[in-house]
Amino acid sequence: MKPMAHLGVGIGWRPEIADAVERLSGLDWVEVVAENVCPGHLPESLLRLRERGTRVVPHGVSLGLGGADRPDPAKLAALGERAVALGAPLVTEHIAFVRTSSPVLEAGHLLPVPRTRDALDVLCENVRIAQDALPVPLALENIAALFSWPGEELTEGQFLTELVERTGVRLLIDVANLHTNRVNRGEDPAAVLDAIPLEALAYVHVAGGVERGGVWHDTHAHPVPPVVLDLLAELRSRVEPAGVLLERDDDFPPEAELAGELTAIRAVVTAGAGAPVAPTAAGSGTAGTGAAADPDPVAESRAVAESTRTRVALGQAALLSALVAGTPVPEGFDRRRIRVQARALAAKRADVVAKVAPELPVILGGPDPYREAFLSYAKSRPMTSGYRRDALDFAEDLLIRDLPADPAARRRLTTWWRDRAGAKPPRRIVRWARTLSGRAA
């Protein structure tokens, strides 16, 4: 593996804290959610950071490389375009699945893949497809989970190690996720760090969360707790990461608090001086740079049988349907944890729709009436596309049911929907038109 320039200590760039990020003293680099930027219209704040020499790394959330389907070429191309536009040395994604194609369902969240041979085979082939399509190296993040799959065949350390050996992909280790999985799944973070090939480490995530009812929620909306900094120290005692990054996605604190968290992270990294430096991928700008130096020729040439993908698909579809469509929980899962996850998915869906369509809570009379109406809708209407489509479908569902009850609010919602719906399949237009026929405009 060719060495990459040291990244240092960074923060996740978000529009809500863009000005504060620019003012942070000693900031070495930033990470941006890839799907939230457009290559041809990069935010001025990011352009200013790049002009100052601050590295920017795109972090994808929608590929779903752990899913049963092969990666979407359009999503891969979009991720690659953002890497080029940002001059990024690498791109990152997650070891997770986010959707199923039969039935068509979207989780709107990162869900864990089973640590089985079938799932690993599918993941490895999907990763190799992604590596061949991307213009820079790829690193994958371990995710946080509320539940475990039944019948798992590998530990987290074994799963990650074999993934690296078979594909040459780099690892983005989130120490907050290691803590989450310790609380929720009884896993030992030190055992994971001992087992994985730290020479494949690209960089590290640090984030906050909160415990409720014995479940740790990886919120990215709370301060980084001491226990997560302790895990960063555990990792730092083994290796010096090329970069460490603070993630914060909501309930943003004052600028001084962000600076204080970065200072605490930097202190942990500095205190561990003397550990070996982890080599990582060089951003040469050519496809395939994430491939292993000495890949296993048998593993590289072995195509995943369609029967294997089918088995993975059936398991993921049954689980996702239980989470978002109210179907029975598959045998072997912790039903209480699945209910917790289902509520969390619905709540996140409501929150994100409110962000992409902020007019809806206003039209419906405020955050509480909006949330009540959306959660009721979500029980019977799983998401099948993105959040913007979900917002339109929610509004349409209300209008079909003659809601909201207030005629003035209903007129405003009708206008909002008409202004944004655009072309739709004829069946749905007819359904909507018939429902609204005779109604006062």
Coordinates of C-alpha atoms in Angstrom, one line a residue:
M1 CA 0.0 0.0 0.0
K2 CA 1.4 3.4 -1.0
P3 CA 1.4 6.0 1.8
M4 CA -1.0 8.9 1.7
A5 CA -0.3 12.4 3.1
H6 CA -1.2 12.6 6.7
L7 CA -4.7 14.0 7.2
G8 CA -4.5 15.1 10.8
V9 CA -7.6 16.1 12.8
G10 CA -10.7 17.2 11.0
I11 CA -14.5 17.7 11.3
G12 CA -17.5 16.7 9.3
W13 CA -18.5 19.7 7.2
R14 CA -22.2 20.5 7.4
P15 CA -24.0 23.6 6.0
E16 CA -25.4 24.5 9.4
I17 CA -21.8 24.9 10.8
A18 CA -20.0 26.0 7.6
D19 CA -19.0 29.4 9.0
A20 CA -17.8 27.9 12.3
V21 CA -15.8 25.2 10.5
E22 CA -13.9 27.9 8.5
R23 CA -13.0 29.7 11.7
L24 CA -11.8 26.6 13.6
S25 CA -8.1 27.0 14.5
G26 CA -5.7 24.2 13.4
L27 CA -8.3 22.3 11.3
D28 CA -6.5 20.0 9.0
W29 CA -9.3 18.5 6.8
V30 CA -13.0 18.0 6.4
E31 CA -15.3 15.3 5.3
V32 CA -18.5 16.0 3.4
V33 CA -21.6 13.8 2.9
A34 CA -21.2 13.0 -0.8
E35 CA -24.9 13.0 -1.6
N36 CA -25.3 16.5 -0.2
V37 CA -23.0 18.3 -2.7
C38 CA -23.3 18.9 -6.4
P39 CA -20.0 18.7 -8.3
G40 CA -20.8 21.7 -10.5
H41 CA -22.1 23.9 -7.7
L42 CA -19.9 23.3 -4.7
P43 CA -20.7 25.4 -1.6
E44 CA -18.6 28.6 -1.4
S45 CA -17.4 27.5 2.1
L46 CA -16.0 24.3 0.7
L47 CA -14.3 26.2 -2.1
R48 CA -12.7 28.6 0.3
L49 CA -11.4 25.7 2.5
R50 CA -9.9 24.0 -0.6
E51 CA -8.2 27.3 -1.6
R52 CA -6.6 27.3 1.9
G53 CA -5.3 23.8 1.2
T54 CA -7.8 22.0 3.4
R55 CA -8.4 18.5 2.1
V56 CA -12.0 17.4 1.5
V57 CA -13.1 13.8 1.5
P58 CA -16.5 12.7 0.2
H59 CA -18.3 10.3 2.5
G60 CA -21.1 8.3 0.8
V61 CA -24.2 7.0 2.5
S62 CA -26.4 5.5 -0.3
L63 CA -24.4 2.9 -2.2
G64 CA -25.5 0.0 0.0
L65 CA -22.5 -2.2 -0.9
G66 CA -23.7 -4.8 1.6
G67 CA -26.9 -5.2 -0.2
A68 CA -27.8 -8.2 -2.4
D69 CA -27.9 -6.2 -5.6
R70 CA -24.8 -5.1 -7.5
P71 CA -23.9 -1.5 -7.0
D72 CA -25.8 1.0 -9.1
P73 CA -23.5 2.4 -11.8
A74 CA -25.1 5.8 -11.7
K75 CA -24.5 6.1 -7.9
L76 CA -20.9 4.9 -8.4
A77 CA -20.4 7.5 -11.2
A78 CA -21.9 10.2 -9.0
L79 CA -19.6 9.4 -6.1
G80 CA -16.6 9.4 -8.4
E81 CA -17.6 12.8 -9.8
R82 CA -17.6 14.3 -6.4
A83 CA -14.2 12.8 -5.6
V84 CA -12.8 14.5 -8.7
A85 CA -14.5 17.8 -8.1
L86 CA -13.2 17.9 -4.6
G87 CA -9.7 16.8 -5.4
A88 CA -10.2 14.0 -2.8
P89 CA -7.4 11.5 -2.1
L90 CA -10.0 8.8 -1.4
V91 CA -13.8 8.2 -1.0
T92 CA -15.5 6.4 1.8
E93 CA -18.7 4.4 2.3
H94 CA -20.2 1.9 4.7
I95 CA -20.4 -1.8 5.2
A96 CA -24.2 -1.8 5.2
F97 CA -27.3 -2.4 3.2
V98 CA -29.9 0.4 2.7
R99 CA -32.5 -1.0 0.3
T100 CA -34.0 -4.1 -1.3
S101 CA -35.3 -4.5 -4.9
S102 CA -37.9 -7.2 -4.4
P103 CA -39.9 -5.7 -2.8
V104 CA -38.7 -2.2 -3.5
L105 CA -38.0 -0.7 -0.1
E106 CA -35.7 2.0 1.2
A107 CA -34.4 1.9 4.8
G108 CA -33.3 5.6 4.9
H109 CA -30.6 4.3 7.2
L110 CA -27.5 2.1 7.3
L111 CA -28.4 -1.5 8.3
P112 CA -26.0 -4.2 9.3
V113 CA -25.2 -7.1 7.0
P114 CA -25.1 -10.6 8.5
R115 CA -21.6 -11.9 9.2
T116 CA -22.1 -14.9 7.1
R117 CA -20.1 -16.4 4.2
D118 CA -22.9 -15.6 1.8
A119 CA -23.1 -12.0 2.8
L120 CA -19.3 -11.7 2.7
D121 CA -19.1 -13.1 -0.8
V122 CA -21.7 -10.6 -2.0
L123 CA -20.0 -7.7 -0.2
C124 CA -16.6 -8.6 -1.7
E125 CA -17.8 -8.7 -5.2
N126 CA -19.7 -5.5 -4.8
V127 CA -16.6 -3.8 -3.4
R128 CA -14.5 -5.0 -6.3
I129 CA -17.1 -3.6 -8.7
A130 CA -17.0 -0.2 -6.9
Q131 CA -13.2 -0.2 -6.8
D132 CA -13.0 -0.7 -10.6
A133 CA -15.5 2.2 -11.2
L134 CA -14.1 4.8 -8.8
P135 CA -11.2 7.1 -9.8
V136 CA -9.7 7.0 -6.3
P137 CA -9.2 4.4 -3.5
L138 CA -12.2 3.3 -1.4
A139 CA -12.4 2.9 2.4
L140 CA -15.3 1.3 4.2
E141 CA -16.7 2.1 7.6
N142 CA -17.9 -0.3 10.3
I143 CA -21.4 0.7 11.3
A144 CA -23.4 0.9 14.5
A145 CA -26.3 -1.5 15.0
L146 CA -29.2 -1.9 17.4
F147 CA -29.5 -5.6 16.7
S148 CA -27.6 -8.7 15.6
W149 CA -28.5 -11.2 12.8
P150 CA -29.2 -14.8 13.9
G151 CA -26.8 -17.6 12.7
E152 CA -23.7 -15.4 12.1
E153 CA -20.6 -17.4 11.2
L154 CA -17.8 -14.8 11.7
T155 CA -16.9 -12.2 14.3
E156 CA -16.6 -8.6 13.4
G157 CA -12.8 -8.8 13.3
Q158 CA -12.9 -11.9 11.1
F159 CA -15.4 -10.4 8.8
L160 CA -13.4 -7.1 8.3
T161 CA -10.1 -8.9 8.0
E162 CA -11.3 -11.3 5.3
L163 CA -12.9 -8.3 3.5
V164 CA -9.6 -6.5 3.4
E165 CA -7.6 -9.6 2.4
R166 CA -10.0 -10.4 -0.5
T167 CA -10.5 -6.9 -1.9
G168 CA -7.6 -4.7 -0.7
V169 CA -10.2 -2.1 0.5
R170 CA -9.2 0.2 3.3
L171 CA -11.0 0.6 6.6
L172 CA -12.6 3.6 8.1
I173 CA -12.9 2.7 11.8
D174 CA -15.6 4.5 13.8
V175 CA -14.7 4.1 17.4
A176 CA -18.1 5.4 18.5
N177 CA -19.7 2.6 16.5
L178 CA -17.4 0.1 18.3
H179 CA -18.9 1.5 21.6
T180 CA -22.4 1.3 20.2
N181 CA -22.0 -2.4 19.3
R182 CA -20.4 -3.1 22.7
V183 CA -23.6 -1.8 24.4
N184 CA -26.1 -3.1 21.9
R185 CA -24.6 -6.4 20.8
G186 CA -22.1 -7.3 23.6
E187 CA -19.1 -7.0 21.3
D188 CA -15.6 -6.3 22.7
P189 CA -14.0 -3.3 20.9
A190 CA -10.5 -4.3 22.0
A191 CA -11.0 -7.7 20.4
V192 CA -12.0 -6.0 17.1
L193 CA -9.0 -3.7 17.2
D194 CA -6.7 -6.7 17.9
A195 CA -8.1 -8.7 15.0
I196 CA -8.3 -6.3 12.1
P197 CA -5.4 -5.4 9.8
L198 CA -4.6 -1.9 11.1
E199 CA -2.2 -1.4 8.2
A200 CA -5.4 -1.0 6.1
L201 CA -6.7 1.8 8.3
A202 CA -7.6 4.9 6.2
Y203 CA -8.8 7.1 9.1
V204 CA -11.0 7.2 12.2
H205 CA -14.4 8.6 13.1
V206 CA -15.4 9.9 16.5
A207 CA -18.9 10.9 17.4
G208 CA -21.4 11.2 20.3
G209 CA -24.5 9.3 21.2
V210 CA -26.9 8.6 24.1
E211 CA -28.1 5.6 26.0
R212 CA -31.9 5.1 26.5
G213 CA -33.4 2.0 28.1
G214 CA -30.2 0.0 27.8
V215 CA -29.8 0.8 24.1
W216 CA -27.1 3.1 22.8
H217 CA -28.2 5.4 20.0
D218 CA -25.5 6.7 17.7
T219 CA -27.1 10.1 17.3
H220 CA -24.2 12.3 16.1
A221 CA -26.1 14.9 18.0
H222 CA -24.5 14.7 21.4
P223 CA -21.0 15.5 22.8
V224 CA -18.3 12.8 22.4
P225 CA -18.4 10.9 25.7
P226 CA -15.2 9.9 27.6
V227 CA -15.8 6.2 26.8
V228 CA -15.5 6.9 23.1
L229 CA -12.3 9.0 23.6
D230 CA -11.0 6.0 25.6
L231 CA -11.6 3.8 22.6
L232 CA -9.7 6.3 20.4
A233 CA -6.8 6.0 22.8
E234 CA -7.0 2.2 22.6
L235 CA -6.7 2.4 18.8
R236 CA -4.0 5.1 19.0
S237 CA -2.0 2.8 21.3
R238 CA -1.8 0.3 18.5
V239 CA -1.3 2.6 15.5
E240 CA -1.1 6.2 14.4
P241 CA -4.1 6.8 12.1
A242 CA -3.6 9.1 9.1
G243 CA -6.6 11.1 10.2
V244 CA -9.2 11.4 12.9
L245 CA -12.5 13.1 12.3
L246 CA -15.3 14.5 14.5
E247 CA -18.8 13.8 13.2
R248 CA -21.7 16.0 14.3
D249 CA -25.0 16.0 12.3
D250 CA -27.6 17.6 14.5
D251 CA -28.2 19.8 17.5
F252 CA -25.0 21.7 16.7
P253 CA -23.3 23.2 19.8
P254 CA -21.7 26.6 19.9
E255 CA -18.4 27.0 18.0
A256 CA -16.4 27.0 21.2
E257 CA -17.8 23.5 22.1
L258 CA -16.9 22.1 18.7
A259 CA -13.3 23.6 19.1
G260 CA -13.1 22.0 22.5
E261 CA -14.1 18.6 21.2
L262 CA -11.4 18.8 18.5
T263 CA -8.9 19.8 21.1
A264 CA -9.8 16.7 23.2
I265 CA -9.4 14.5 20.2
R266 CA -6.1 16.0 19.2
A267 CA -4.9 15.5 22.8
V268 CA -5.7 11.8 22.6
V269 CA -3.9 11.4 19.2
T270 CA -0.9 13.3 20.5
A271 CA -0.7 11.4 23.7
G272 CA -0.3 8.2 21.8
A273 CA 2.9 9.3 20.0
G274 CA 5.2 6.4 19.4
A275 CA 2.7 3.9 17.9
P276 CA 3.5 2.8 14.4
V277 CA 2.1 4.9 11.5
A278 CA -0.7 3.2 9.5
P279 CA 0.0 3.3 5.8
T280 CA -3.0 4.0 3.6
A281 CA -4.1 4.5 0.0
A282 CA -2.5 7.0 -2.2
G283 CA -4.8 9.2 -4.3
S284 CA -3.2 8.5 -7.7
G285 CA -6.5 9.3 -9.5
T286 CA -6.6 6.0 -11.4
A287 CA -9.2 3.3 -11.1
G288 CA -8.4 0.3 -9.1
T289 CA -5.9 1.9 -6.8
G290 CA -7.7 0.4 -3.9
A291 CA -6.9 -3.2 -5.0
A292 CA -4.9 -5.4 -2.8
A293 CA -1.1 -5.6 -3.5
D294 CA -1.3 -9.4 -3.6
P295 CA -4.9 -10.4 -4.2
D296 CA -6.0 -14.0 -3.9
P297 CA -6.4 -15.0 -7.6
V298 CA -9.1 -17.6 -6.6
A299 CA -11.1 -15.0 -4.7
E300 CA -10.7 -12.4 -7.4
S301 CA -11.9 -14.6 -10.2
R302 CA -14.7 -16.2 -8.3
A303 CA -18.1 -14.7 -9.3
V304 CA -20.8 -14.8 -6.7
A305 CA -23.4 -17.3 -7.7
E306 CA -26.9 -15.9 -8.2
S307 CA -28.2 -18.4 -5.7
T308 CA -26.0 -16.7 -3.1
R309 CA -27.3 -13.3 -3.9
T310 CA -30.8 -14.6 -3.8
R311 CA -30.3 -16.1 -0.3
V312 CA -28.9 -12.7 0.9
A313 CA -31.7 -10.9 -0.8
L314 CA -34.5 -12.9 0.8
G315 CA -33.0 -12.4 4.3
Q316 CA -32.6 -8.7 3.8
A317 CA -36.0 -8.2 2.3
A318 CA -37.7 -10.1 5.2
L319 CA -35.9 -8.0 7.7
L320 CA -36.4 -4.6 6.0
S321 CA -40.1 -5.4 5.4
A322 CA -40.5 -6.0 9.2
L323 CA -38.7 -2.7 9.9
V324 CA -40.6 -0.4 7.6
A325 CA -43.7 -2.2 6.4
G326 CA -44.9 -3.9 9.6
T327 CA -44.6 -7.5 8.4
P328 CA -43.7 -10.2 11.0
V329 CA -40.2 -10.2 12.4
P330 CA -38.1 -13.0 10.9
E331 CA -37.3 -16.0 13.1
G332 CA -34.3 -15.6 15.3
F333 CA -34.2 -11.8 15.6
D334 CA -34.7 -10.0 18.9
R335 CA -38.2 -8.7 18.5
R336 CA -37.8 -6.0 21.0
R337 CA -34.7 -4.6 19.3
I338 CA -36.4 -4.8 15.9
R339 CA -39.3 -2.7 17.3
V340 CA -36.8 -0.2 18.7
Q341 CA -35.1 0.0 15.3
A342 CA -38.4 0.3 13.5
R343 CA -39.4 3.3 15.7
A344 CA -36.0 4.8 15.1
L345 CA -36.3 4.5 11.4
A346 CA -39.7 6.1 11.3
A347 CA -38.5 8.9 13.5
K348 CA -35.5 9.6 11.4
R349 CA -37.6 9.5 8.3
A350 CA -40.0 12.1 9.8
D351 CA -37.0 14.3 10.8
V352 CA -35.4 14.2 7.3
V353 CA -38.6 14.8 5.4
A354 CA -39.1 17.9 7.6
K355 CA -35.7 19.1 6.6
V356 CA -36.1 18.6 2.9
A357 CA -39.7 19.9 3.0
P358 CA -39.8 22.5 5.8
E359 CA -43.1 23.9 4.6
L360 CA -44.9 20.7 5.7
P361 CA -44.7 21.2 9.5
V362 CA -45.8 24.8 8.9
I363 CA -48.8 23.9 6.8
L364 CA -49.8 21.2 9.3
G365 CA -49.8 23.5 12.3
G366 CA -46.3 22.9 13.8
P367 CA -43.8 20.2 14.6
D368 CA -46.1 18.1 16.8
P369 CA -49.1 17.8 14.4
Y370 CA -46.7 17.2 11.6
R371 CA -44.8 14.4 13.4
E372 CA -48.0 12.7 14.5
A373 CA -49.4 12.7 11.0
F374 CA -46.1 11.5 9.4
L375 CA -45.6 8.6 11.8
S376 CA -49.2 7.5 11.2
Y377 CA -48.5 7.6 7.4
A378 CA -45.2 5.8 7.8
K379 CA -46.9 2.8 9.5
S380 CA -48.6 1.8 6.2
R381 CA -46.4 3.5 3.6
P382 CA -42.8 2.4 3.5
M383 CA -40.3 4.5 1.7
T384 CA -39.5 3.2 -1.8
S385 CA -37.4 6.1 -3.1
G386 CA -35.6 9.1 -1.6
Y387 CA -36.7 11.5 1.0
R388 CA -38.0 14.2 -1.5
R389 CA -40.2 11.6 -3.1
D390 CA -41.3 10.6 0.4
A391 CA -42.4 14.1 1.2
L392 CA -44.5 14.3 -1.9
D393 CA -46.1 10.9 -1.2
F394 CA -46.8 12.0 2.4
A395 CA -48.6 15.1 1.1
E396 CA -50.5 13.2 -1.5
D397 CA -51.6 10.6 1.1
L398 CA -53.0 13.4 3.4
L399 CA -54.9 14.9 0.5
I400 CA -56.3 11.6 -0.5
R401 CA -57.6 11.2 3.0
D402 CA -59.1 14.7 3.0
L403 CA -56.5 16.0 5.4
P404 CA -55.6 18.3 7.0
A405 CA -59.1 19.0 8.3
D406 CA -58.7 22.8 8.1
P407 CA -59.8 23.8 4.5
A408 CA -57.2 26.6 4.3
A409 CA -54.4 24.3 5.3
R410 CA -55.6 21.7 2.8
R411 CA -55.6 24.4 0.1
R412 CA -52.0 25.3 1.0
L413 CA -51.0 21.7 1.0
T414 CA -52.7 21.1 -2.4
T415 CA -50.7 24.1 -3.9
W416 CA -47.5 22.9 -2.3
W417 CA -48.0 19.4 -3.8
R418 CA -48.9 20.7 -7.3
D419 CA -45.9 23.0 -7.4
R420 CA -43.5 20.2 -6.7
A421 CA -45.0 16.9 -8.0
G422 CA -44.1 17.4 -11.7
A423 CA -44.7 14.5 -14.1
K424 CA -46.1 11.4 -12.3
P425 CA -47.2 8.0 -13.6
P426 CA -50.7 8.3 -15.0
R427 CA -52.3 5.9 -12.5
R428 CA -51.3 8.1 -9.6
I429 CA -52.4 11.3 -11.3
V430 CA -55.8 9.8 -12.0
R431 CA -56.1 8.6 -8.5
W432 CA -55.2 12.0 -7.1
A433 CA -57.5 13.8 -9.6
R434 CA -60.5 11.6 -8.8
T435 CA -60.0 12.0 -5.1
L436 CA -59.8 15.8 -5.4
S437 CA -62.6 16.2 -8.0
G438 CA -65.3 18.6 -6.8
R439 CA -63.1 19.8 -3.9
A440 CA -62.8 23.6 -3.5
A441 CA -59.4 24.8 -4.9

